[in-house]
PDB file of C-alpha atoms in Angstrom:
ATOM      1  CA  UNK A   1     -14.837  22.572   9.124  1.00 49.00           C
ATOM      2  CA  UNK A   2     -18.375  23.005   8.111  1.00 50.00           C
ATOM      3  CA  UNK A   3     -20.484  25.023  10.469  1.00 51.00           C
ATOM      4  CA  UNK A   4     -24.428  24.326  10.057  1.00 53.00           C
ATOM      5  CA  UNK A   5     -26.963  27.145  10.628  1.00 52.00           C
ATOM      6  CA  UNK A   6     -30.534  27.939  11.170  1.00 49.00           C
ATOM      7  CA  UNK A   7     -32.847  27.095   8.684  1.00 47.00           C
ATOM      8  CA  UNK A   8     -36.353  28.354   8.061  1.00 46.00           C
ATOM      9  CA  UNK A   9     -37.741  25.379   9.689  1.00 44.00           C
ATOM     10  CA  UNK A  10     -35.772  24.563  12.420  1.00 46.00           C
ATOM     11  CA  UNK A  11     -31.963  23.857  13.338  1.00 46.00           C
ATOM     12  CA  UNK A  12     -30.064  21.167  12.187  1.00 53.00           C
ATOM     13  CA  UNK A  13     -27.022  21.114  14.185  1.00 58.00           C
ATOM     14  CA  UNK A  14     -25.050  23.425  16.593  1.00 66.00           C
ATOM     15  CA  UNK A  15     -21.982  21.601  16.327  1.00 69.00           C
ATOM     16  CA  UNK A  16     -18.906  21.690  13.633  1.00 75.00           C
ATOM     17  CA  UNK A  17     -18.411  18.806  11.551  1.00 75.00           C
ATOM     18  CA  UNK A  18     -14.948  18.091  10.612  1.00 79.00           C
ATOM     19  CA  UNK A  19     -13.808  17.153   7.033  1.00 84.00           C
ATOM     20  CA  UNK A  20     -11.423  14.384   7.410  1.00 86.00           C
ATOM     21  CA  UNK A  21      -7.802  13.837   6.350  1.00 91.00           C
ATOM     22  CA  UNK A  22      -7.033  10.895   4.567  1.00 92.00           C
ATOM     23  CA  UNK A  23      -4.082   8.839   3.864  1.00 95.00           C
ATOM     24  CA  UNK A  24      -3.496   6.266   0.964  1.00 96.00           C
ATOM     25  CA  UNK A  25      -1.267   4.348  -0.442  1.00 97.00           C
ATOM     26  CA  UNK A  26      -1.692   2.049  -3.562  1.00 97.00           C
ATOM     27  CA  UNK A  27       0.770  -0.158  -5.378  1.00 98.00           C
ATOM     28  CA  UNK A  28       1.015  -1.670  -8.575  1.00 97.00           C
ATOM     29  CA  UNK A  29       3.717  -4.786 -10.244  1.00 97.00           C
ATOM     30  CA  UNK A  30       3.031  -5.019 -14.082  1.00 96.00           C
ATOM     31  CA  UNK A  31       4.762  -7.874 -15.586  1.00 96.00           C
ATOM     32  CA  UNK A  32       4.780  -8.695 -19.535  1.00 93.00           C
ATOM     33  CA  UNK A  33       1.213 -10.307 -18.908  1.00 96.00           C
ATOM     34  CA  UNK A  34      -0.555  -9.582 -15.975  1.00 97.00           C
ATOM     35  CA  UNK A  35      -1.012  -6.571 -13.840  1.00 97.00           C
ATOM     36  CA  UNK A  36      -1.227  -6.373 -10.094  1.00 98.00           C
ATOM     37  CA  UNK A  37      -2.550  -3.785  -7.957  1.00 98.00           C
ATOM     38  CA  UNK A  38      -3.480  -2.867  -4.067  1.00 98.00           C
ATOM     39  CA  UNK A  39      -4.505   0.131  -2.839  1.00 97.00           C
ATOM     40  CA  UNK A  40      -5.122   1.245   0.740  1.00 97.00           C
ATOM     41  CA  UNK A  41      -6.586   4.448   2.031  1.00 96.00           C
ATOM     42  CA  UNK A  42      -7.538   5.440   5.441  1.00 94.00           C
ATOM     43  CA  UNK A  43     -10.260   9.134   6.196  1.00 92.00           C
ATOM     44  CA  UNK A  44     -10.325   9.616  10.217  1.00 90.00           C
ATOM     45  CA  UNK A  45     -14.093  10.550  10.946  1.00 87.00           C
ATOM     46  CA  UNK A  46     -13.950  10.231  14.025  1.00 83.00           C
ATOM     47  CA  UNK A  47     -12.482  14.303  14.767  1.00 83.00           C
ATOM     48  CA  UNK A  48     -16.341  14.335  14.722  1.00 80.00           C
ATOM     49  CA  UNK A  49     -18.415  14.290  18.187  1.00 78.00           C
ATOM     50  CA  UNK A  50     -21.132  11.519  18.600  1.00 77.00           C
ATOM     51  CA  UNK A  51     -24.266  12.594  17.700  1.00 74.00           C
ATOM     52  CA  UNK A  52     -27.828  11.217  19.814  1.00 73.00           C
ATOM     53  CA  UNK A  53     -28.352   8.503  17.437  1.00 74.00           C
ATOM     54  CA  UNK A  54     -24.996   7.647  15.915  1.00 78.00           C
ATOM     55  CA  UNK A  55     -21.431   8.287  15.873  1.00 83.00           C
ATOM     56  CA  UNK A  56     -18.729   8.479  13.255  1.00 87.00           C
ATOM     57  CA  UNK A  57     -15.686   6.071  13.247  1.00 88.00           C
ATOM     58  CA  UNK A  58     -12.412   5.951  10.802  1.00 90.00           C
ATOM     59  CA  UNK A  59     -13.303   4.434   7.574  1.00 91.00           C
ATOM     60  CA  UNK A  60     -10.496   2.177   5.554  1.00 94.00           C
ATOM     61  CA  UNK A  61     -10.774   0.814   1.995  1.00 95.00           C
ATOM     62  CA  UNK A  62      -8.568  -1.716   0.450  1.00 97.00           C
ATOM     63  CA  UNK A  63      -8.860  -2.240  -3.021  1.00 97.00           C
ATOM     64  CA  UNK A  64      -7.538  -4.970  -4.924  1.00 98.00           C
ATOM     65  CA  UNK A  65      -7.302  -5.609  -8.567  1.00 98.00           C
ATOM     66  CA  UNK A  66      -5.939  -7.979 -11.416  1.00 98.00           C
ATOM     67  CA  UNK A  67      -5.874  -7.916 -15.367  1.00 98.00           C
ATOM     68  CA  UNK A  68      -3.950  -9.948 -17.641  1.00 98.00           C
ATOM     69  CA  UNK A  69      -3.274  -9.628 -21.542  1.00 96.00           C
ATOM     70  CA  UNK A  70      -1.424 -11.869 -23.160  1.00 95.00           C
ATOM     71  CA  UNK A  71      -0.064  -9.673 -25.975  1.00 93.00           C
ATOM     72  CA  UNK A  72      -1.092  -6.125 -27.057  1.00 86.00           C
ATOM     73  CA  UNK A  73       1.143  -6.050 -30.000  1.00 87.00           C
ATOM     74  CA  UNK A  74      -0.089  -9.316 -31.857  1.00 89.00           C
ATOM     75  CA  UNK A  75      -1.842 -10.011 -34.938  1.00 89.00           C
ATOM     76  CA  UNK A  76      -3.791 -12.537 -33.105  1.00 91.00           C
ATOM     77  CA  UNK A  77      -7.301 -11.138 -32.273  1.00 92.00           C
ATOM     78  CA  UNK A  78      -7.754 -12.967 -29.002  1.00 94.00           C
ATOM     79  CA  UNK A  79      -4.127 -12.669 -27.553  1.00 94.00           C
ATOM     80  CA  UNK A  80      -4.726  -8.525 -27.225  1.00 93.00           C
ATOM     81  CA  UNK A  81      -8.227  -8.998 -25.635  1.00 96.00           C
ATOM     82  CA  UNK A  82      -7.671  -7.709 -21.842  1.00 96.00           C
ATOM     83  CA  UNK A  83      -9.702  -9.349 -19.008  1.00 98.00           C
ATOM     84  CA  UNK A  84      -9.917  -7.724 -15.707  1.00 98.00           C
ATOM     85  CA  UNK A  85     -11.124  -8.450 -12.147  1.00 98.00           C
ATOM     86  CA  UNK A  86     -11.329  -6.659  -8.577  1.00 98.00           C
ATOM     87  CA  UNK A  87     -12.953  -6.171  -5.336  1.00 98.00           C
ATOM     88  CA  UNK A  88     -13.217  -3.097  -3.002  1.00 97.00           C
ATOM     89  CA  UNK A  89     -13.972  -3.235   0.733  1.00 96.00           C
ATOM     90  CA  UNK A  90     -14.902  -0.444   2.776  1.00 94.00           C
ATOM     91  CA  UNK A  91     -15.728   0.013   6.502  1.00 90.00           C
ATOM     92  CA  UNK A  92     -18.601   2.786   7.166  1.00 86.00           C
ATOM     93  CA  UNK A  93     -17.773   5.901   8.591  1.00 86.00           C
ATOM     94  CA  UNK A  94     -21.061   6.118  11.220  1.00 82.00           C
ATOM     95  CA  UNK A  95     -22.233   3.452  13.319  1.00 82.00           C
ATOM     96  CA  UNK A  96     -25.767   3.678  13.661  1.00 79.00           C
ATOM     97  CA  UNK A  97     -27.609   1.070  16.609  1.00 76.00           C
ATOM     98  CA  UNK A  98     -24.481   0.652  17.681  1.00 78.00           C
ATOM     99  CA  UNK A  99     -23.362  -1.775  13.880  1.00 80.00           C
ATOM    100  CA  UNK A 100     -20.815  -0.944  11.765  1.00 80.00           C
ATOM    101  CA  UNK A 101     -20.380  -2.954   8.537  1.00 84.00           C
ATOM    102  CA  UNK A 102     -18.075  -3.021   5.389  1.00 86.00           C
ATOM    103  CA  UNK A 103     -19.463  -2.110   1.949  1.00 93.00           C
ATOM    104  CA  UNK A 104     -18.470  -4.963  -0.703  1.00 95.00           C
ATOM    105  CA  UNK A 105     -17.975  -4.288  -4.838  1.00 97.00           C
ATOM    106  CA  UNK A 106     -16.937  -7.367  -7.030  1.00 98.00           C
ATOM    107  CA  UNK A 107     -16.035  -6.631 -10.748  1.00 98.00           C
ATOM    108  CA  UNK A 108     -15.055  -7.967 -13.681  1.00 98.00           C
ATOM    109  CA  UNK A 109     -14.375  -7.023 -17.056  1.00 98.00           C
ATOM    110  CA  UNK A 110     -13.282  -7.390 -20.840  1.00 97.00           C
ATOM    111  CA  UNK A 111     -11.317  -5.370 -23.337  1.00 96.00           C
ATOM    112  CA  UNK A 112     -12.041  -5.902 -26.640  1.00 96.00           C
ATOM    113  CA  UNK A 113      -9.575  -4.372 -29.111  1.00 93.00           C
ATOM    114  CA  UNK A 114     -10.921  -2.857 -32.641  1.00 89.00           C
ATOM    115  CA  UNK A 115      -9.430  -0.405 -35.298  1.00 82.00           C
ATOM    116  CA  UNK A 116      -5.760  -0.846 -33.741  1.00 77.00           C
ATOM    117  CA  UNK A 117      -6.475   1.741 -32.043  1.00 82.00           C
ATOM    118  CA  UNK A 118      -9.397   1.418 -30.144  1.00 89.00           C
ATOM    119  CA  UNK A 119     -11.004  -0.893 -27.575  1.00 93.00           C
ATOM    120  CA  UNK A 120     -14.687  -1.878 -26.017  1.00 96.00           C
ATOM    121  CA  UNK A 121     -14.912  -2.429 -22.587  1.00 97.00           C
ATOM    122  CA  UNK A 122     -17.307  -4.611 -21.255  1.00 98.00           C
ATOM    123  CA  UNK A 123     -17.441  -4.717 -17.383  1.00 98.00           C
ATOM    124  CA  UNK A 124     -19.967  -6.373 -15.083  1.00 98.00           C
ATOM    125  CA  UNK A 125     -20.177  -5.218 -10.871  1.00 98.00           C
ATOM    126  CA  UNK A 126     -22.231  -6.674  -8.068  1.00 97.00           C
ATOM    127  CA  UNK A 127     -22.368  -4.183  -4.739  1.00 96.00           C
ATOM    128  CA  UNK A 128     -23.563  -4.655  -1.524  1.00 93.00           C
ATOM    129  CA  UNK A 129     -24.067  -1.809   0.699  1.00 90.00           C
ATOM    130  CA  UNK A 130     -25.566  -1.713   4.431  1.00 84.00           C
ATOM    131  CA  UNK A 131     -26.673  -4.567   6.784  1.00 81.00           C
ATOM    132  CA  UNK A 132     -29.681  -6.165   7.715  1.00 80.00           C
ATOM    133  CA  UNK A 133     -28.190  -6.490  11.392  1.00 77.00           C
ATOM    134  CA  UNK A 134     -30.085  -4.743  13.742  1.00 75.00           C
ATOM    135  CA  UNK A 135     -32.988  -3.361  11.845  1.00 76.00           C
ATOM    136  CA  UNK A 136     -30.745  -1.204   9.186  1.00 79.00           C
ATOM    137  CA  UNK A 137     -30.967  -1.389   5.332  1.00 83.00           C
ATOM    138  CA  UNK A 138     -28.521  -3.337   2.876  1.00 84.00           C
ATOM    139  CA  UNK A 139     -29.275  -2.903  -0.768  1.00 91.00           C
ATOM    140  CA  UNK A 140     -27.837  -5.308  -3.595  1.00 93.00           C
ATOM    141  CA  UNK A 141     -26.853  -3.719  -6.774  1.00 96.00           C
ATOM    142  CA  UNK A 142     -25.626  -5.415 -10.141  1.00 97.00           C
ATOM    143  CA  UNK A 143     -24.330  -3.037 -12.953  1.00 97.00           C
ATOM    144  CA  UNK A 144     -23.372  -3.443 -16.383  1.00 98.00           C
ATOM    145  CA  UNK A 145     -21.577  -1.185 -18.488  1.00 97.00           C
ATOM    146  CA  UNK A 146     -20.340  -0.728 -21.345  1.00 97.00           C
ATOM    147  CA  UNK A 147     -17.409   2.187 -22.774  1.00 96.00           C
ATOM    148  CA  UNK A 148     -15.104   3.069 -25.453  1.00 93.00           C
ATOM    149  CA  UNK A 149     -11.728   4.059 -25.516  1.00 89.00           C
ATOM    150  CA  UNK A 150      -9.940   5.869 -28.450  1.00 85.00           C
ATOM    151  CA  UNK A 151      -5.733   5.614 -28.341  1.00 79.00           C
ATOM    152  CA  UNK A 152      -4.175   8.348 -30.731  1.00 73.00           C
ATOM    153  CA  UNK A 153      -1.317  10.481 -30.670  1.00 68.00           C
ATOM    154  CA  UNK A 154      -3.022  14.290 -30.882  1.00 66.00           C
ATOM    155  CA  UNK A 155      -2.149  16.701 -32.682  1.00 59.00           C
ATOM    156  CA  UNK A 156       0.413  14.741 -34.734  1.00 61.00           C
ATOM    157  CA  UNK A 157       0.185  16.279 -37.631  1.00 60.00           C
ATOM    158  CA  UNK A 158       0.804  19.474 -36.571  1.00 55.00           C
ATOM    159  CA  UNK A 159       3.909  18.517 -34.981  1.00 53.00           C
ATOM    160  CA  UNK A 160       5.599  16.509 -38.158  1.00 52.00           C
ATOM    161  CA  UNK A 161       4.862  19.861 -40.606  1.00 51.00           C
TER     162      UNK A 161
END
């Protein structure tokens, strides 16, 4: 529970708002090639009271996501390059004018091995958050990003002394 107070200029709110519980549950198959996940979580805003000019609701996200390798042991360059793809989908938790919408993210993404023991990961997401129903704001964003990951065993040689 967070309780707001007085401030210097005036109040904000006499009312309690509620942190809400939430509730997932993701799963994952991950054959020799390809890897399959969903994930599903559920936060209940709605413990909340309506406010004058909106009102919370329970928000759900379902997540889905794919990636396929076709082998991460060869000598073949290409064959341990990973490619990846998902989407996200997630309901607001306030309805404002009396609208509700879903938040979208598309993404996709590459692996590119180096050094045995490294990879570069190239990964590309469009988002689209709000509506444009009934006067409110949706914003478009496109990101691209780019990150390294370093695979060792640490502190090896102090174990094999």
């Amino acid at each position: 529970i967070i309780n707001t107070s007085l401030d210097s200029l005036h109040t904000i709110s006499e009312r309690p708002y509620y942190i809400p519980e939430k509730v997932g549950i993701g799963v994952g198959v991950k054959l020799p090639r390809w890897e399959f996940n969903v994930d599903f979580e559920s936060a209940y805003w709605s413990v909340n009271e309506k406010e004058e000019n909106y009102e919370y609701k329970d928000r759900s996200i379902v997540s889905l996501g794919v990636a396929y390798q076709k082998d991460r042991t060869s000598n073949n360059y290409f064959d341990r390059v990973a490619i990846r793809a998902g989407a996200s989908f997630q309901s607001n938790y306030i309805v404002v004018n009396e609208t509700n919408y879903w938040n979208q993210t598309y993404a996709i993404g590459l692996g590119l091995p180096f050094n045995r023991r490294g990879v570069i990961n190239l990964g590309y997401r469009y988002e689209i958050v709000g509506t444009d129903i009934n006067k409110l704001v949706m914003e478009k964003s496109y990101t691209f990003s780019i990150s390294f990951t370093f695979k060792d065993i640490w502190f090896r040689q102090g174990i094999y002394r």
